[in-house]
Amino acid sequence: MPEPLIGPDALVLGIETSCDETAAGVVRRGTEMLSNVIASQAELHAPYGGVVPELAARAHVERMPMVIDQALADAGVNMREIDAVAATRGPGLIGALLVGFATGKAMASALGVPFSGVHHIEGHIVACMLERNNISPPFIALIVSGGHTSLLSVRELGEYDVLGETLDDAAGEAFDKIARFLDLGYPGGPEIDKMAKRGDPDAIAFPRALSGKGLDFSFSGLKTAVVRHVRKAEAAGEHIKRADIAASFQEAVVDVQVEKTLRAARELEADTIVLGGGVAANSRLRERLKAAVEEKRIRLHVPEPNLCVDNGAMIAAAGFIRLRRGEATPLDASADAALPL
Ligand code: KG4
Ligand code: ZN
């Protein structure tokens, strides 16, 4: 293995701007989180019912310096003490990515320290280590957010097999679209989660796409089924109970996620499952996964919400691992909206 580019006690600054969170965090030794500052743009995009890429990029430009200053201040460190800089390289919205990536490269260059361009999903995978040092590969990771739905086998840090991905919409995207359709506001996941508590998850048997088949996901058919169900009920003059629709929709999404994650763990004989991404905040998904692993003697780890959503600390943790492996990103590299894992 190549020589490590930073020491074991290194302080890494991590920057994340792949979507609508402007975020920065400082991590020591790869696992000790000293700060994690997240400036969400949810309010900015709410009137549009989804993230507007141009607005996201502009907001990152405005907020980036303050967020970095705050991350350094919260960590109680001076910029000169930083041993390396990491920033999300992709995947994500290209205009948004470029802001954090260019900032990270400029800081690394000015400070004369190594730079790591991090794969966003790798950040989500290692986020759990910032909470518990005793989590180590191999494990299965389910990363579900507004932009991604990935089921992964983590063999080693830095060595992953993608077991399954979404063939169309991401899980969070499906939540957001159905919430918008039901006039529940943006971001829709938390609203559906709340409303579903008052509904019957068995009220409507929505389709469980690809259930029992492979490890890929598909949510666009489910979305169409919900819309068709509501339109038909409206045409028939029936009373539409939004809570039942929310609960039944959520159950369909959760069902396939639990089924596939457990099957992946069984097939790979993994005894640990890690959950990450904004949708990991879903109360029903957490409840159902928790119940499912208890029967199977599998450990489930769901990081606290600030580590599930997009954040800079997870990017610092991933950058630390890469730089310790002797892998730095050259300063002439560019961000990549479709970066493969
Ligand atoms: O990780 P994240 O903050 O940003 C992305 O990388 O996308 O995830 C945001 C997504 C949104 O789609 C949001 O609706 C969803 O996570 N989300 C939820 C819940 N909280 C956030 N989805 C379902 N249930 C929730 N409680
Ligand atoms: Zn994410």
Short mmCIF file of C-alpha atoms and ligand atoms in Angstrom, two decimals:
data_model
loop_
_atom_site.label_atom_id
_atom_site.label_comp_id
_atom_site.label_asym_id
_atom_site.label_seq_id
_atom_site.Cartn_x
_atom_site.Cartn_y
_atom_site.Cartn_z
CA MET A 1 0.00 0.00 0.00
CA PRO A 2 1.31 3.54 -0.75
CA GLU A 3 2.61 5.71 2.10
CA PRO A 4 -0.05 7.57 4.13
CA LEU A 5 -0.26 11.27 3.16
CA ILE A 6 -1.34 12.39 6.64
CA GLY A 7 -0.59 11.24 10.18
CA PRO A 8 -2.93 9.11 12.31
CA ASP A 9 -3.86 12.14 14.45
CA ALA A 10 -4.59 14.41 11.47
CA LEU A 11 -7.20 17.16 11.62
CA VAL A 12 -9.29 17.13 8.46
CA LEU A 13 -11.70 19.82 7.30
CA GLY A 14 -14.59 18.37 5.27
CA ILE A 15 -16.79 20.37 2.90
CA GLU A 16 -20.11 19.25 1.41
CA THR A 17 -22.20 21.10 -1.21
CA SER A 18 -23.61 18.37 -3.48
CA CYS A 19 -27.26 19.35 -3.10
CA ASP A 20 -29.02 21.87 -0.87
CA GLU A 21 -26.99 21.74 2.36
CA THR A 22 -23.97 24.01 2.71
CA ALA A 23 -21.89 22.07 5.21
CA ALA A 24 -18.46 21.88 6.81
CA GLY A 25 -17.02 19.87 9.67
CA VAL A 26 -13.71 19.16 11.38
CA VAL A 27 -12.70 15.61 12.31
CA ARG A 28 -9.66 14.38 14.21
CA ARG A 29 -8.16 10.88 13.71
CA GLY A 30 -10.91 10.07 11.21
CA THR A 31 -13.52 9.36 13.87
CA GLU A 32 -13.52 12.22 16.41
CA MET A 33 -16.04 14.82 15.28
CA LEU A 34 -15.01 18.26 16.54
CA SER A 35 -17.65 20.21 14.62
CA ASN A 36 -20.42 19.70 12.08
CA VAL A 37 -22.08 22.86 10.73
CA ILE A 38 -25.01 22.42 8.34
CA ALA A 39 -26.80 25.36 6.70
CA SER A 40 -29.94 23.91 5.11
CA GLN A 41 -31.51 25.63 2.10
CA ALA A 42 -34.87 23.84 2.51
CA GLU A 43 -36.72 27.15 3.01
CA LEU A 44 -35.21 28.63 -0.13
CA HIS A 45 -36.45 25.76 -2.30
CA ALA A 46 -39.77 25.10 -0.53
CA PRO A 47 -41.83 27.48 -2.74
CA TYR A 48 -40.71 25.46 -5.80
CA GLY A 49 -41.48 22.03 -4.30
CA GLY A 50 -37.93 20.81 -4.98
CA VAL A 51 -34.30 21.88 -5.24
CA VAL A 52 -33.64 24.55 -7.90
CA PRO A 53 -30.00 23.88 -8.97
CA GLU A 54 -29.15 27.48 -9.88
CA LEU A 55 -30.46 28.81 -6.56
CA ALA A 56 -28.63 26.08 -4.67
CA ALA A 57 -25.28 26.98 -6.27
CA ARG A 58 -25.73 30.69 -5.58
CA ALA A 59 -26.68 30.06 -1.96
CA HIS A 60 -23.58 27.85 -1.50
CA VAL A 61 -21.39 30.69 -2.79
CA GLU A 62 -22.93 33.09 -0.27
CA ARG A 63 -22.86 30.76 2.74
CA MET A 64 -19.66 28.75 2.24
CA PRO A 65 -17.23 31.17 3.97
CA MET A 66 -19.45 31.55 7.05
CA VAL A 67 -20.06 27.85 7.35
CA ILE A 68 -16.32 27.08 7.19
CA ASP A 69 -15.50 29.81 9.73
CA GLN A 70 -18.15 28.41 12.05
CA ALA A 71 -16.88 24.83 11.65
CA LEU A 72 -13.34 25.94 12.57
CA ALA A 73 -14.61 28.05 15.49
CA ASP A 74 -16.81 25.24 16.87
CA ALA A 75 -13.86 22.85 16.65
CA GLY A 76 -11.66 25.40 18.43
CA VAL A 77 -8.99 25.20 15.77
CA ASN A 78 -7.17 27.73 13.67
CA MET A 79 -7.16 27.29 9.89
CA ARG A 80 -3.37 26.79 9.98
CA GLU A 81 -3.78 23.72 12.19
CA ILE A 82 -5.72 21.82 9.51
CA ASP A 83 -3.67 18.89 8.13
CA ALA A 84 -5.83 18.13 5.09
CA VAL A 85 -8.94 19.31 3.28
CA ALA A 86 -11.66 17.04 1.86
CA ALA A 87 -14.61 18.11 -0.31
CA THR A 88 -17.39 16.24 -2.08
CA ARG A 89 -16.38 15.61 -5.69
CA GLY A 90 -19.66 13.96 -6.78
CA PRO A 91 -22.26 12.76 -7.51
CA GLY A 92 -24.67 15.68 -7.18
CA LEU A 93 -25.77 18.92 -8.84
CA ILE A 94 -22.75 20.13 -10.78
CA GLY A 95 -23.15 23.86 -10.02
CA ALA A 96 -23.55 23.07 -6.33
CA LEU A 97 -20.64 20.61 -6.24
CA LEU A 98 -18.27 23.07 -7.92
CA VAL A 99 -18.64 25.59 -5.09
CA GLY A 100 -17.45 23.26 -2.31
CA PHE A 101 -14.94 21.42 -4.50
CA ALA A 102 -13.24 24.60 -5.72
CA THR A 103 -13.25 26.04 -2.19
CA GLY A 104 -11.64 22.86 -0.83
CA LYS A 105 -8.93 22.82 -3.49
CA ALA A 106 -8.17 26.51 -2.98
CA MET A 107 -7.86 26.05 0.78
CA ALA A 108 -5.63 22.98 0.43
CA SER A 109 -3.44 24.86 -2.02
CA ALA A 110 -3.18 27.96 0.18
CA LEU A 111 -2.44 25.89 3.30
CA GLY A 112 -0.04 23.56 1.46
CA VAL A 113 -1.86 20.42 2.68
CA PRO A 114 -3.17 17.33 0.81
CA PHE A 115 -6.63 17.39 -0.77
CA SER A 116 -9.19 14.61 -1.10
CA GLY A 117 -12.16 14.75 -3.48
CA VAL A 118 -14.68 12.48 -1.80
CA HIS A 119 -17.44 10.34 -3.29
CA HIS A 120 -20.63 11.51 -1.57
CA ILE A 121 -21.93 7.99 -0.89
CA GLU A 122 -18.62 7.03 0.70
CA GLY A 123 -19.24 9.92 3.09
CA HIS A 124 -22.67 8.55 4.01
CA ILE A 125 -21.20 5.06 4.50
CA VAL A 126 -18.53 6.17 6.98
CA ALA A 127 -20.77 8.66 8.84
CA CYS A 128 -21.61 5.92 11.36
CA MET A 129 -17.97 5.77 12.46
CA LEU A 130 -18.16 9.30 13.80
CA GLU A 131 -20.55 8.07 16.43
CA ARG A 132 -19.27 4.63 17.26
CA ASN A 133 -15.66 3.61 16.84
CA ASN A 134 -16.51 -0.05 17.16
CA ILE A 135 -18.23 -0.28 13.80
CA SER A 136 -15.92 -1.87 11.31
CA PRO A 137 -16.34 -3.66 8.02
CA PRO A 138 -17.66 -5.94 6.75
CA PHE A 139 -21.19 -4.53 6.91
CA ILE A 140 -24.20 -3.83 4.72
CA ALA A 141 -25.12 -0.17 4.16
CA LEU A 142 -28.48 1.15 3.01
CA ILE A 143 -28.04 4.78 1.93
CA VAL A 144 -31.37 6.43 1.17
CA SER A 145 -31.91 10.13 0.50
CA GLY A 146 -33.44 12.61 -1.90
CA GLY A 147 -30.72 11.86 -4.43
CA HIS A 148 -29.74 8.24 -3.86
CA THR A 149 -30.94 4.78 -2.96
CA SER A 150 -27.98 2.44 -2.66
CA LEU A 151 -27.56 -0.92 -1.03
CA LEU A 152 -23.87 -1.66 -0.54
CA SER A 153 -21.56 -4.28 0.80
CA VAL A 154 -18.65 -2.65 2.61
CA ARG A 155 -15.80 -5.16 2.55
CA GLU A 156 -13.14 -2.75 3.76
CA LEU A 157 -13.01 1.00 4.16
CA GLY A 158 -12.55 2.18 0.60
CA GLU A 159 -13.72 -1.15 -0.86
CA TYR A 160 -17.39 -1.39 -1.71
CA ASP A 161 -19.64 -3.51 -3.84
CA VAL A 162 -22.82 -1.85 -5.05
CA LEU A 163 -25.45 -4.55 -4.52
CA GLY A 164 -28.46 -2.54 -5.62
CA GLU A 165 -29.52 0.93 -6.70
CA THR A 166 -32.71 2.60 -7.79
CA LEU A 167 -33.59 2.13 -11.43
CA ASP A 168 -35.59 5.38 -11.47
CA ASP A 169 -36.50 7.71 -8.56
CA ALA A 170 -34.55 7.86 -5.30
CA ALA A 171 -36.54 6.91 -2.18
CA GLY A 172 -36.60 10.47 -0.82
CA GLU A 173 -37.55 11.80 -4.24
CA ALA A 174 -40.60 9.49 -4.18
CA PHE A 175 -41.53 10.82 -0.71
CA ASP A 176 -41.13 14.41 -1.94
CA LYS A 177 -43.19 13.84 -5.10
CA ILE A 178 -46.06 12.14 -3.28
CA ALA A 179 -46.03 14.85 -0.59
CA ARG A 180 -46.27 17.50 -3.28
CA PHE A 181 -49.13 15.60 -4.93
CA LEU A 182 -50.94 15.46 -1.57
CA ASP A 183 -50.21 19.18 -0.93
CA LEU A 184 -48.08 18.43 2.11
CA GLY A 185 -45.18 20.82 1.37
CA TYR A 186 -41.43 20.38 0.86
CA PRO A 187 -39.36 18.49 1.94
CA GLY A 188 -42.08 15.89 1.88
CA GLY A 189 -40.50 12.96 3.73
CA PRO A 190 -41.02 14.34 7.24
CA GLU A 191 -44.60 15.42 6.36
CA ILE A 192 -45.57 11.98 5.03
CA ASP A 193 -43.93 10.38 8.07
CA LYS A 194 -46.04 12.60 10.38
CA MET A 195 -49.30 12.14 8.51
CA ALA A 196 -48.81 8.38 8.14
CA LYS A 197 -48.96 8.00 11.91
CA ARG A 198 -52.69 8.84 11.70
CA GLY A 199 -53.35 6.51 8.78
CA ASP A 200 -53.75 2.81 8.10
CA PRO A 201 -50.70 1.28 6.33
CA ASP A 202 -52.89 -1.55 5.03
CA ALA A 203 -55.67 0.68 3.69
CA ILE A 204 -54.46 0.51 0.09
CA ALA A 205 -52.30 -2.27 -1.35
CA PHE A 206 -49.85 -0.22 -3.42
CA PRO A 207 -47.32 -2.18 -5.54
CA ARG A 208 -44.01 -3.38 -4.07
CA ALA A 209 -41.89 -3.11 -7.21
CA LEU A 210 -39.09 -5.70 -7.63
CA SER A 211 -39.90 -7.19 -4.22
CA GLY A 212 -38.09 -10.52 -3.90
CA LYS A 213 -36.31 -9.90 -7.21
CA GLY A 214 -32.67 -8.88 -7.13
CA LEU A 215 -31.45 -5.98 -5.00
CA ASP A 216 -32.31 -3.01 -7.20
CA PHE A 217 -35.17 -0.65 -6.35
CA SER A 218 -37.85 1.08 -8.39
CA PHE A 219 -40.25 3.71 -7.08
CA SER A 220 -41.72 5.36 -10.17
CA GLY A 221 -44.48 2.75 -10.61
CA LEU A 222 -45.52 3.25 -7.00
CA LYS A 223 -45.78 6.99 -7.55
CA THR A 224 -47.99 6.42 -10.61
CA ALA A 225 -50.14 3.96 -8.64
CA VAL A 226 -50.75 6.53 -5.89
CA VAL A 227 -51.72 9.22 -8.40
CA ARG A 228 -54.01 6.81 -10.26
CA HIS A 229 -55.67 5.68 -7.02
CA VAL A 230 -56.43 9.25 -5.94
CA ARG A 231 -57.71 10.31 -9.38
CA LYS A 232 -60.01 7.27 -9.55
CA ALA A 233 -61.38 7.90 -6.06
CA GLU A 234 -61.93 11.58 -6.92
CA ALA A 235 -63.77 10.65 -10.14
CA ALA A 236 -66.00 8.26 -8.16
CA GLY A 237 -66.74 11.03 -5.66
CA GLU A 238 -65.22 9.03 -2.80
CA HIS A 239 -63.80 10.68 0.32
CA ILE A 240 -60.01 10.68 0.14
CA LYS A 241 -58.23 10.08 3.42
CA ARG A 242 -54.75 11.52 2.91
CA ALA A 243 -53.44 9.87 6.09
CA ASP A 244 -54.32 6.41 4.70
CA ILE A 245 -52.65 7.22 1.38
CA ALA A 246 -49.51 8.51 3.13
CA ALA A 247 -49.35 5.47 5.43
CA SER A 248 -49.97 2.94 2.63
CA PHE A 249 -47.43 4.64 0.34
CA GLN A 250 -44.82 4.77 3.10
CA GLU A 251 -45.43 1.12 3.95
CA ALA A 252 -44.82 0.10 0.33
CA VAL A 253 -41.48 1.99 0.27
CA VAL A 254 -40.40 0.64 3.65
CA ASP A 255 -41.45 -2.94 2.84
CA VAL A 256 -39.09 -3.27 -0.11
CA GLN A 257 -36.24 -1.52 1.69
CA VAL A 258 -36.47 -3.83 4.68
CA GLU A 259 -36.91 -6.95 2.55
CA LYS A 260 -33.92 -6.24 0.30
CA THR A 261 -31.60 -5.06 3.08
CA LEU A 262 -32.28 -8.15 5.18
CA ARG A 263 -31.90 -10.43 2.18
CA ALA A 264 -28.57 -8.79 1.31
CA ALA A 265 -27.35 -9.30 4.88
CA ARG A 266 -28.44 -12.93 4.79
CA GLU A 267 -26.87 -13.64 1.41
CA LEU A 268 -23.56 -12.05 2.43
CA GLU A 269 -23.71 -13.39 5.99
CA ALA A 270 -23.25 -9.87 7.36
CA ASP A 271 -23.98 -9.28 11.04
CA THR A 272 -24.14 -5.47 10.87
CA ILE A 273 -26.39 -3.12 8.91
CA VAL A 274 -25.76 0.62 8.72
CA LEU A 275 -28.45 3.06 7.62
CA GLY A 276 -27.72 6.53 6.23
CA GLY A 277 -29.12 9.44 4.21
CA GLY A 278 -32.07 11.76 4.94
CA VAL A 279 -34.68 9.00 4.58
CA ALA A 280 -32.95 7.15 7.45
CA ALA A 281 -34.87 9.64 9.61
CA ASN A 282 -38.13 7.91 8.61
CA SER A 283 -39.70 6.56 11.80
CA ARG A 284 -41.43 3.62 10.11
CA LEU A 285 -38.25 2.51 8.30
CA ARG A 286 -36.31 2.62 11.57
CA GLU A 287 -39.04 0.80 13.48
CA ARG A 288 -39.46 -1.94 10.87
CA LEU A 289 -35.71 -2.48 10.37
CA LYS A 290 -35.17 -2.59 14.12
CA ALA A 291 -37.84 -5.26 14.51
CA ALA A 292 -36.49 -7.24 11.55
CA VAL A 293 -32.89 -7.36 12.81
CA GLU A 294 -33.89 -8.34 16.33
CA GLU A 295 -35.24 -11.64 15.06
CA LYS A 296 -32.04 -12.26 13.10
CA ARG A 297 -29.41 -11.22 15.67
CA ILE A 298 -28.06 -8.56 13.35
CA ARG A 299 -26.77 -5.23 14.66
CA LEU A 300 -28.42 -2.15 13.19
CA HIS A 301 -26.78 1.25 13.39
CA VAL A 302 -28.59 4.45 12.47
CA PRO A 303 -26.50 7.59 13.08
CA GLU A 304 -28.05 10.68 14.70
CA PRO A 305 -29.99 12.90 12.24
CA ASN A 306 -27.13 15.42 11.76
CA LEU A 307 -24.94 12.58 10.51
CA CYS A 308 -27.69 11.03 8.34
CA VAL A 309 -28.35 14.18 6.33
CA ASP A 310 -25.68 15.65 4.06
CA ASN A 311 -22.86 16.99 6.24
CA GLY A 312 -19.21 17.98 6.18
CA ALA A 313 -17.98 15.74 9.02
CA MET A 314 -18.73 12.58 7.03
CA ILE A 315 -16.76 14.01 4.09
CA ALA A 316 -13.81 14.72 6.42
CA ALA A 317 -13.99 11.12 7.73
CA ALA A 318 -13.97 9.67 4.21
CA GLY A 319 -11.14 12.02 3.15
CA PHE A 320 -9.11 10.89 6.16
CA ILE A 321 -9.43 7.24 5.10
CA ARG A 322 -8.40 7.98 1.50
CA LEU A 323 -5.40 10.11 2.50
CA ARG A 324 -4.26 7.49 5.01
CA ARG A 325 -4.40 5.04 2.11
CA GLY A 326 -2.03 7.34 0.24
CA GLU A 327 -4.70 8.50 -2.19
CA ALA A 328 -4.91 12.27 -2.78
CA THR A 329 -6.91 14.09 -5.46
CA PRO A 330 -4.82 16.29 -7.77
CA LEU A 331 -5.68 19.99 -7.73
CA ASP A 332 -6.45 19.97 -11.47
CA ALA A 333 -9.28 17.46 -10.93
CA SER A 334 -12.84 18.60 -11.52
CA ALA A 335 -16.09 17.85 -9.74
CA ASP A 336 -18.16 15.13 -11.41
CA ALA A 337 -21.98 15.12 -11.27
CA ALA A 338 -22.06 11.38 -12.06
CA LEU A 339 -18.92 10.18 -10.23
CA PRO A 340 -18.96 6.35 -9.98
CA LEU A 341 -18.25 4.72 -6.60
O1 KG4 B 1 -29.70 13.29 2.81
P1 KG4 B 1 -30.63 14.42 2.54
O2 KG4 B 1 -30.73 15.51 3.55
O3 KG4 B 1 -30.27 15.12 1.18
C1 KG4 B 1 -30.03 14.43 0.01
O4 KG4 B 1 -28.87 13.99 -0.23
O5 KG4 B 1 -31.01 14.27 -0.74
O6 KG4 B 1 -32.07 13.76 2.29
C2 KG4 B 1 -33.21 14.54 2.05
C3 KG4 B 1 -34.34 13.61 1.71
C4 KG4 B 1 -35.59 14.33 1.24
O7 KG4 B 1 -36.09 13.68 0.08
C5 KG4 B 1 -36.55 14.18 2.41
O8 KG4 B 1 -37.91 14.18 2.03
C6 KG4 B 1 -36.13 12.85 2.98
O9 KG4 B 1 -34.72 12.85 2.88
N1 KG4 B 1 -36.54 12.70 4.37
C7 KG4 B 1 -37.43 11.78 4.78
C8 KG4 B 1 -37.62 12.00 6.17
N2 KG4 B 1 -36.82 13.03 6.55
C9 KG4 B 1 -36.16 13.44 5.43
N3 KG4 B 1 -38.07 10.82 4.10
C10 KG4 B 1 -38.92 10.04 4.79
N4 KG4 B 1 -39.17 10.20 6.11
C11 KG4 B 1 -38.54 11.14 6.84
N5 KG4 B 1 -38.79 11.28 8.15
ZN ZN B 2 -26.62 12.56 0.58
#
